CSV table of C-alpha atoms and ligand atoms in Angstrom, one decimal:
chain,number,residue,atom,x,y,z
A,13,MET,CA,-5.8,-11.8,-18.0
A,14,THR,CA,-9.9,-11.6,-18.1
A,15,TRP,CA,-11.9,-12.1,-15.3
A,16,PRO,CA,-15.3,-13.0,-16.9
A,17,LEU,CA,-17.6,-13.5,-13.5
A,18,ILE,CA,-16.9,-10.2,-12.4
A,19,ASP,CA,-18.1,-6.3,-14.0
A,20,LEU,CA,-17.2,-2.9,-12.1
A,21,ARG,CA,-20.0,-0.7,-12.1
A,22,THR,CA,-20.2,3.0,-10.5
A,23,THR,CA,-22.5,2.7,-7.5
A,24,PRO,CA,-25.4,4.8,-6.4
A,25,HIS,CA,-23.4,6.4,-4.1
A,26,GLY,CA,-21.0,7.6,-6.5
A,27,GLY,CA,-18.3,4.9,-5.9
A,28,ARG,CA,-17.1,1.9,-7.7
A,29,SER,CA,-17.7,-1.5,-7.2
A,30,LEU,CA,-17.5,-5.2,-8.2
A,31,PHE,CA,-20.8,-7.3,-8.8
A,32,ALA,CA,-21.5,-10.6,-10.2
A,33,PHE,CA,-21.6,-10.8,-14.0
A,34,GLN,CA,-23.4,-14.0,-13.6
A,35,PRO,CA,-24.6,-16.4,-10.9
A,36,ILE,CA,-21.4,-18.0,-8.9
A,37,ALA,CA,-20.9,-20.7,-6.8
A,38,GLN,CA,-18.7,-20.7,-3.7
A,39,GLY,CA,-15.1,-20.9,-3.8
A,40,THR,CA,-14.6,-19.6,-7.6
A,41,LYS,CA,-11.2,-17.8,-8.1
A,42,ILE,CA,-13.0,-14.8,-9.1
A,43,PHE,CA,-9.9,-12.1,-9.2
A,44,ALA,CA,-6.6,-12.5,-9.3
A,45,CYS,CA,-3.6,-9.5,-8.7
A,46,GLU,CA,-0.3,-11.0,-9.7
A,47,VAL,CA,1.9,-8.5,-7.9
A,48,PRO,CA,1.9,-5.0,-5.8
A,49,PHE,CA,2.4,-2.0,-7.7
A,50,ALA,CA,3.7,-0.8,-4.5
A,51,HIS,CA,5.4,-3.0,-1.4
A,52,VAL,CA,6.9,-2.5,1.8
A,53,ILE,CA,9.1,-5.3,3.8
A,54,TYR,CA,9.4,-4.0,7.3
A,55,LYS,CA,13.4,-3.3,7.8
A,56,ASP,CA,13.6,-5.9,10.7
A,57,TYR,CA,11.7,-8.1,8.9
A,58,ARG,CA,13.6,-8.1,6.0
A,59,ARG,CA,16.3,-11.2,6.4
A,60,GLU,CA,13.1,-13.0,7.8
A,61,VAL,CA,10.6,-12.7,4.8
A,62,CYS,CA,11.7,-13.6,1.2
A,63,ALA,CA,11.9,-10.9,-1.6
A,64,GLN,CA,10.3,-12.9,-4.1
A,65,CYS,CA,7.2,-15.1,-2.6
A,66,PHE,CA,6.8,-13.0,0.8
A,67,ALA,CA,7.5,-16.8,3.0
A,68,TYR,CA,8.3,-15.3,6.8
A,69,ALA,CA,11.1,-18.0,7.7
A,70,ALA,CA,9.9,-17.9,11.6
A,71,SER,CA,6.4,-19.2,10.3
A,72,THR,CA,7.8,-22.4,8.4
A,73,SER,CA,9.8,-25.8,8.5
A,74,ARG,CA,11.8,-24.6,6.4
A,75,SER,CA,13.8,-22.2,8.2
A,76,ILE,CA,17.3,-23.9,9.3
A,77,GLY,CA,17.6,-25.0,13.2
A,78,ASP,CA,16.7,-21.8,16.0
A,79,SER,CA,17.9,-18.9,12.9
A,80,ARG,CA,15.2,-17.2,12.0
A,81,THR,CA,16.5,-16.2,8.6
A,82,TRP,CA,16.8,-17.3,5.5
A,83,SER,CA,19.8,-18.5,4.5
A,84,ILE,CA,20.0,-18.2,0.1
A,85,ARG,CA,21.4,-14.6,-1.0
A,86,SER,CA,21.0,-13.4,-4.2
A,87,CYS,CA,24.0,-13.5,-6.6
A,88,ARG,CA,23.2,-10.3,-8.7
A,89,ALA,CA,25.6,-7.0,-7.1
A,90,THR,CA,22.4,-5.3,-6.4
A,91,ALA,CA,23.5,-2.5,-3.5
A,92,GLU,CA,21.1,-4.3,-0.6
A,93,THR,CA,21.3,-7.6,-0.3
A,94,VAL,CA,18.2,-9.5,-0.5
A,95,TRP,CA,17.4,-13.2,1.3
A,96,PHE,CA,15.1,-16.2,-0.5
A,97,CYS,CA,13.3,-18.8,0.8
A,98,THR,CA,14.5,-21.1,-1.4
A,99,ASP,CA,16.6,-21.4,-4.8
A,100,GLU,CA,13.9,-21.2,-7.3
A,101,CYS,CA,12.4,-17.9,-5.9
A,102,LYS,CA,16.1,-16.4,-6.1
A,103,VAL,CA,15.8,-17.7,-9.8
A,104,THR,CA,13.1,-16.0,-10.1
A,105,TRP,CA,13.6,-12.8,-8.8
A,106,GLU,CA,17.1,-12.5,-10.4
A,107,SER,CA,15.7,-12.9,-13.8
A,108,GLY,CA,13.2,-9.9,-13.2
A,109,ALA,CA,14.1,-6.2,-14.1
A,110,ILE,CA,12.3,-5.0,-10.8
A,111,GLY,CA,13.5,-6.9,-7.6
A,112,PRO,CA,16.9,-6.2,-8.1
A,113,LEU,CA,16.5,-2.4,-9.1
A,114,ILE,CA,14.2,-2.0,-6.0
A,115,ALA,CA,16.7,-3.9,-4.4
A,116,ASP,CA,19.8,-0.8,-5.3
A,117,VAL,CA,16.7,1.9,-4.5
A,118,ASN,CA,16.0,0.6,-1.2
A,119,ALA,CA,19.7,0.3,-0.6
A,120,LEU,CA,20.5,4.1,-1.8
A,121,LEU,CA,17.2,4.9,0.7
A,122,GLY,CA,18.9,3.7,3.2
A,123,LYS,CA,21.9,5.8,2.6
A,124,ALA,CA,20.4,8.4,2.0
A,125,LYS,CA,18.4,8.2,5.2
A,126,ILE,CA,21.6,8.1,7.1
A,127,ALA,CA,23.5,10.8,5.8
A,128,THR,CA,20.4,12.8,7.1
A,129,ARG,CA,20.7,14.5,10.6
A,130,ARG,CA,18.6,13.7,13.4
A,131,ASN,CA,19.5,16.9,15.3
A,132,SER,CA,16.4,18.9,13.4
A,133,ALA,CA,14.6,20.2,15.9
A,134,ARG,CA,12.0,17.7,17.6
A,135,ASP,CA,10.1,21.1,19.2
A,136,GLY,CA,7.2,20.9,15.8
A,137,TYR,CA,9.0,23.3,13.7
A,138,ASP,CA,9.5,22.1,10.6
A,139,PRO,CA,10.1,24.5,7.6
A,140,ILE,CA,8.1,22.1,5.0
A,141,LEU,CA,5.0,23.1,6.7
A,142,PRO,CA,2.7,26.4,6.5
A,143,ASN,CA,3.3,28.6,9.0
A,144,GLY,CA,0.3,29.4,11.1
A,145,PRO,CA,-2.5,27.9,13.0
A,146,THR,CA,-3.2,24.5,12.1
A,147,ALA,CA,-6.5,23.7,13.5
A,148,GLN,CA,-7.9,24.2,10.3
A,149,ILE,CA,-7.4,21.6,7.9
A,150,THR,CA,-8.9,22.3,4.7
A,151,GLN,CA,-8.3,21.1,1.4
A,152,ASP,CA,-6.3,24.2,0.2
A,153,TYR,CA,-4.5,23.7,3.5
A,154,ILE,CA,-3.0,21.3,2.4
A,155,ASP,CA,-2.5,22.1,-1.0
A,156,LYS,CA,-0.8,24.7,0.5
A,157,ALA,CA,1.7,22.3,1.7
A,158,TRP,CA,2.3,20.9,-1.1
A,159,THR,CA,3.0,23.7,-3.2
A,160,ASP,CA,5.3,24.8,-0.6
A,161,VAL,CA,7.1,21.5,-0.9
A,162,GLU,CA,7.8,21.5,-4.5
A,163,ASP,CA,8.8,24.8,-4.7
A,164,LEU,CA,11.6,23.6,-2.0
A,165,ALA,CA,12.0,20.2,-4.4
A,166,SER,CA,12.6,22.8,-7.9
A,167,SER,CA,15.9,23.9,-5.8
A,168,ARG,CA,18.0,21.3,-5.6
A,169,THR,CA,20.8,23.5,-3.3
A,170,ARG,CA,17.6,24.2,-0.9
A,171,LEU,CA,16.7,20.7,-1.0
A,172,SER,CA,19.5,19.6,-0.1
A,173,ALA,CA,20.3,22.0,2.6
A,174,TYR,CA,16.9,20.7,3.8
A,175,CYS,CA,17.1,17.3,3.4
A,176,LEU,CA,20.3,17.2,5.4
A,177,THR,CA,18.9,18.2,8.3
A,178,MET,CA,15.6,17.0,8.0
A,179,ASN,CA,14.5,14.5,11.2
A,180,LEU,CA,13.5,11.3,9.0
A,181,GLU,CA,11.3,8.6,11.3
A,182,ASP,CA,11.9,5.1,10.7
A,183,MET,CA,8.2,4.8,9.4
A,184,GLU,CA,8.8,7.2,6.7
A,185,LEU,CA,12.0,6.4,5.1
A,186,GLU,CA,9.3,2.4,4.9
A,187,ILE,CA,7.0,4.8,3.5
A,188,SER,CA,9.7,6.0,0.7
A,189,ARG,CA,10.8,2.5,0.1
A,190,SER,CA,7.0,1.6,-0.4
A,191,VAL,CA,6.6,5.1,-2.9
A,192,ALA,CA,10.3,4.3,-4.1
A,193,SER,CA,8.9,0.5,-5.4
A,194,ALA,CA,6.1,1.5,-7.2
A,195,ILE,CA,8.3,4.4,-9.0
A,196,VAL,CA,10.8,1.9,-10.3
A,197,GLN,CA,7.8,-0.4,-11.5
A,198,ARG,CA,6.6,2.6,-13.7
A,199,TYR,CA,9.8,3.0,-15.2
A,200,VAL,CA,11.0,-0.4,-15.7
A,201,PHE,CA,7.0,-0.1,-17.4
A,202,ASP,CA,7.4,2.6,-19.6
A,203,HIS,CA,10.4,1.5,-20.5
A,204,ARG,CA,9.3,-1.8,-21.5
A,205,LEU,CA,12.1,-3.6,-19.3
A,206,ALA,CA,9.3,-6.6,-18.9
A,207,SER,CA,6.0,-6.8,-19.5
A,208,PRO,CA,3.5,-5.4,-17.6
A,209,VAL,CA,1.3,-7.7,-15.3
A,210,VAL,CA,-2.0,-7.5,-17.2
A,211,SER,CA,-4.2,-8.4,-13.7
A,212,SER,CA,-6.8,-5.5,-15.0
A,213,ILE,CA,-10.1,-5.8,-14.5
A,214,ILE,CA,-10.4,-3.3,-17.3
A,215,SER,CA,-8.2,-4.6,-19.4
A,216,ALA,CA,-7.2,-1.4,-21.6
A,217,LEU,CA,-5.9,0.5,-17.8
A,218,ASP,CA,-2.0,-0.9,-17.1
A,219,PRO,CA,-1.6,-0.5,-13.1
A,220,TRP,CA,-0.5,2.4,-12.4
A,221,THR,CA,-3.1,4.0,-14.5
A,222,GLU,CA,-5.8,1.8,-12.0
A,223,ALA,CA,-3.3,2.7,-8.8
A,224,LEU,CA,-4.0,6.7,-9.7
A,225,ASP,CA,-7.8,5.6,-10.1
A,226,LEU,CA,-8.0,4.4,-6.1
A,227,GLN,CA,-10.2,6.8,-3.7
A,228,SER,CA,-8.3,9.6,-2.5
A,229,SER,CA,-8.4,9.9,1.0
A,230,GLU,CA,-5.9,12.6,1.9
A,231,LEU,CA,-8.3,15.1,3.1
A,232,SER,CA,-10.2,12.8,5.8
A,233,ASN,CA,-6.7,11.4,6.8
A,234,VAL,CA,-5.3,14.4,7.0
A,235,SER,CA,-8.4,16.4,9.1
A,236,VAL,CA,-8.3,13.0,11.8
A,237,ARG,CA,-4.5,12.6,11.5
A,238,PRO,CA,-2.5,16.1,10.9
A,239,TYR,CA,1.1,14.6,11.5
A,240,ILE,CA,0.4,12.1,8.1
A,241,LEU,CA,0.8,15.5,6.0
A,242,ALA,CA,3.8,16.8,7.9
A,243,ALA,CA,5.4,12.7,7.0
A,244,HIS,CA,4.3,12.2,3.4
A,245,LEU,CA,5.8,16.2,2.8
A,246,ARG,CA,8.7,15.0,4.4
A,247,VAL,CA,9.0,11.8,2.1
A,248,TYR,CA,8.3,13.6,-1.3
A,249,ALA,CA,11.4,15.6,-0.4
A,250,PHE,CA,13.4,13.0,0.6
A,251,LEU,CA,12.7,10.9,-2.7
A,252,CYS,CA,13.3,14.0,-4.9
A,253,HIS,CA,16.3,14.3,-2.9
A,254,SER,CA,17.7,11.2,-2.7
A,255,LEU,CA,16.7,8.8,-6.0
A,256,PRO,CA,18.3,9.0,-9.3
A,257,LYS,CA,17.4,11.4,-12.0
A,258,HIS,CA,15.6,8.8,-14.1
A,259,LEU,CA,13.2,7.7,-11.5
A,260,ARG,CA,12.8,12.0,-9.9
A,261,LEU,CA,10.9,12.3,-13.0
A,262,TYR,CA,8.7,10.5,-11.1
A,263,VAL,CA,8.1,11.5,-7.8
A,264,PRO,CA,5.3,14.1,-8.6
A,265,THR,CA,3.0,11.0,-8.9
A,266,ALA,CA,4.3,10.1,-4.9
A,267,ARG,CA,1.5,12.6,-3.9
A,268,HIS,CA,-1.5,10.5,-5.2
A,269,ILE,CA,-0.2,7.0,-3.9
A,270,LEU,CA,0.2,8.3,-0.6
A,271,ALA,CA,-3.1,10.1,-0.5
A,272,ARG,CA,-4.2,6.2,-1.3
A,273,ASP,CA,-2.6,4.2,0.7
A,274,THR,CA,-4.5,4.4,3.5
A,275,GLY,CA,-7.5,3.0,2.7
A,276,ASN,CA,-6.1,0.5,-0.2
A,277,ALA,CA,-3.4,-0.8,1.4
A,278,PHE,CA,-3.4,-4.4,1.6
A,279,GLY,CA,-1.0,-6.0,5.7
A,280,ILE,CA,1.7,-8.9,4.4
A,281,TRP,CA,0.9,-11.4,7.0
A,282,ASP,CA,2.8,-14.2,8.3
A,283,GLY,CA,-0.4,-16.3,8.2
A,284,ASP,CA,-3.7,-17.1,8.3
A,285,SER,CA,-3.2,-16.4,12.1
A,286,ARG,CA,-1.8,-13.1,11.5
A,287,ASP,CA,0.6,-13.0,14.2
A,288,GLU,CA,3.1,-10.3,12.4
A,289,MET,CA,2.9,-7.4,10.1
A,290,LEU,CA,6.0,-7.8,7.7
A,291,GLY,CA,4.9,-5.6,5.7
A,292,TRP,CA,2.0,-3.8,3.6
A,293,GLY,CA,1.6,-3.9,-0.3
A,294,LEU,CA,-1.0,-2.4,-2.6
A,295,TRP,CA,-2.5,-4.4,-5.2
A,296,ALA,CA,-4.2,-2.6,-7.7
A,297,GLY,CA,-7.6,-3.8,-9.2
A,298,ALA,CA,-7.6,-5.3,-5.5
A,299,SER,CA,-9.2,-2.3,-4.3
A,300,TYR,CA,-12.5,-2.0,-6.3
A,301,PHE,CA,-13.7,-5.0,-3.9
A,302,ASN,CA,-15.5,-2.5,-1.1
A,303,HIS,CA,-16.3,-3.4,2.5
A,304,SER,CA,-18.9,-5.7,3.6
A,305,CYS,CA,-19.6,-6.9,7.5
A,306,CYS,CA,-21.1,-10.2,6.3
A,307,PRO,CA,-18.1,-10.5,3.2
A,308,ASN,CA,-19.2,-12.8,0.6
A,309,VAL,CA,-15.5,-13.0,-0.9
A,310,LYS,CA,-12.0,-13.8,0.6
A,311,LYS,CA,-8.8,-12.7,0.1
A,312,THR,CA,-5.7,-14.8,0.2
A,313,ARG,CA,-2.1,-13.3,-0.6
A,314,VAL,CA,-0.9,-16.7,-2.5
A,315,GLY,CA,2.9,-15.6,-3.2
A,316,ARG,CA,3.2,-12.0,-4.3
A,317,ALA,CA,-0.7,-12.5,-5.5
A,318,MET,CA,-3.3,-11.6,-4.2
A,319,HIS,CA,-6.5,-13.8,-4.5
A,320,PHE,CA,-9.9,-13.1,-4.8
A,321,THR,CA,-12.3,-16.7,-4.2
A,322,THR,CA,-16.1,-16.5,-3.3
A,323,SER,CA,-16.9,-17.8,0.2
A,324,ARG,CA,-20.3,-18.0,-0.6
A,325,SER,CA,-22.7,-18.6,-3.3
A,326,VAL,CA,-23.3,-15.2,-4.6
A,327,GLU,CA,-26.7,-14.2,-7.1
A,328,ILE,CA,-25.9,-12.3,-10.4
A,329,ASP,CA,-25.5,-8.7,-9.7
A,330,GLU,CA,-24.9,-8.9,-6.2
A,331,GLU,CA,-21.8,-6.6,-5.3
A,332,LEU,CA,-19.0,-8.3,-4.6
A,333,CYS,CA,-17.2,-7.1,-1.1
A,334,ILE,CA,-14.3,-8.5,1.5
A,335,SER,CA,-14.0,-7.6,4.7
A,336,TYR,CA,-11.5,-4.5,5.6
A,337,ILE,CA,-11.8,-5.5,9.8
A,338,ASP,CA,-11.6,-8.2,11.6
A,339,THR,CA,-15.7,-9.3,11.4
A,340,ASP,CA,-15.8,-10.9,15.1
A,341,GLN,CA,-16.5,-8.0,16.4
A,342,THR,CA,-19.3,-6.1,17.9
A,343,ILE,CA,-21.0,-3.4,15.5
A,344,THR,CA,-19.2,-0.5,17.8
A,345,GLN,CA,-15.6,-1.9,17.2
A,346,ARG,CA,-16.3,-2.2,13.8
A,347,ARG,CA,-17.7,1.2,13.1
A,348,ARG,CA,-15.0,2.5,14.9
A,349,ASP,CA,-12.4,0.4,13.1
A,350,LEU,CA,-13.5,1.5,9.5
A,351,GLU,CA,-14.1,5.0,10.6
A,352,ASP,CA,-11.0,5.6,11.8
A,353,SER,CA,-8.8,4.1,8.6
A,354,TRP,CA,-11.6,4.2,5.9
A,355,PHE,CA,-13.6,7.1,7.2
A,356,PHE,CA,-16.8,5.5,6.3
A,357,LYS,CA,-19.7,4.2,8.6
A,358,CYS,CA,-20.6,0.9,7.9
A,359,ARG,CA,-24.3,0.0,6.6
A,360,CYS,CA,-24.0,-3.4,5.2
A,361,GLN,CA,-26.2,-5.6,5.3
A,362,ARG,CA,-25.1,-7.4,8.7
A,363,CYS,CA,-24.8,-3.6,10.0
A,364,GLN,CA,-28.3,-2.7,9.4
A,365,SER,CA,-29.8,-5.3,10.8
A,366,GLU,CA,-27.7,-5.8,13.8
A,367,GLU,CA,-28.3,-1.7,14.4
A,368,LEU,CA,-32.0,-2.3,14.3
A,369,GLY,CA,-31.8,-5.5,16.5
A,370,GLU,CA,-30.1,-2.8,19.3
A,371,ALA,CA,-32.7,-0.6,19.0
A,372,SER,CA,-35.5,-2.4,19.4
A,373,PRO,CA,-37.2,-3.1,23.3
A,374,HIS,CA,-36.7,-6.9,23.8
B,413,LIG,ZN1,10.2,-17.3,-1.2
B,414,LIG,ZN1,-21.3,-3.3,8.7
C-alpha cells in the first residue's frame, strides 16, 4: 500500500516528519498502519480484550449479562488461552501465524516469571547494574550497563543463576511481552511464515527497519527515570533466559526496541472516552507524525490498525501533525506533559502565539 498524499522529509531541526504532497481536504484518510509491530494487553484485561481486534468487553453491548469478559476462546492448542469478541475474530486470529505464536511465547514468559523468585534484595542492590555512584547518567554509563548484561547473558549458567533470583516486576513482564511480540513478528517475517503487512511510507523498508529507524529516547529517558535502565536490563536478561533458542537470536535488538518505545508507543484505549488504557502498541510509520498542540491529523484505532485522517484541510507542503497529549490543557500543562514523556519543549504555532499572549501586557 502506498500513500500518495504524504511525503517523508528531513526537517530543519534534523528530525523527520510527514508533509502534505498536495492540498488535502478535511476528513481524508492519509495513512494507515495495519498492525502494531509490538503490543501488549495488560494482564488484568486479557480476558476482557479481544485478542484479534482489541475490542473491550465492558464497553460494548456484546458482553453477556454482568460478565465483563469475552466467552469465545481459541481452539488452537496455544499454551495461553485467548479470548475473542466474535467467531470472525477468532477465525482470523487462528488462521494467522503471528497471534498463536505470540500466545505461546506469552505463556512461556508467564511461567518463567513464576520461576523467578521474589527473594532478591529490594534494598536496591542488583548485580545487573554498574556499581558506584549513579548520579551522573551519561551515554557511557548506559553503554557499560548494557555491555555488562550482554556479558552476563553470554553464559547460560550465570544467566540462569541471575534470573532465578531476579525480582521481575509485573510491569517488566508486560514490557517483556511487548518486546517478545516484536521478536515473534520478526521471526515470522524472516521465515516467510506470513507475508509482511506493508504499510510503509517508504515501501522499500520492512516494518522492522522502520521500527529501528524511530528516534531513540534512551539517554533522555534514563536521565529522567534512572529505574528504567534497571527495568530494561532485567527485561533483556529475562528474555535471553526464557525465550526458545530460535527467538533468542533476536533478543539483542531488544535494546533498540526498548530505547524507542517510550516516545513512540500509543496507548490501546477502550474507546474515544479513554477511560481505561488496556495496553500499548507501537505502530511503525505512525511515529513519523510529529506533535502539535493544534494538530491537523487525527489518529483513530480501528481494530489492530491505526488510521490517520486530516482533521481540517491542509495546504501543500504543510507539516502533518497529530497530538500526543490532551490539547485542552493550558500551555504550562501541555509543555510539562511533553517534556516529561517526549523530552522536548513544544514550539508549535499555538504554543508560540500563547507564549506571546502570556508575555504581553494587557
Ligand atoms: Zn474482535
Ligand atoms: Zn504546542
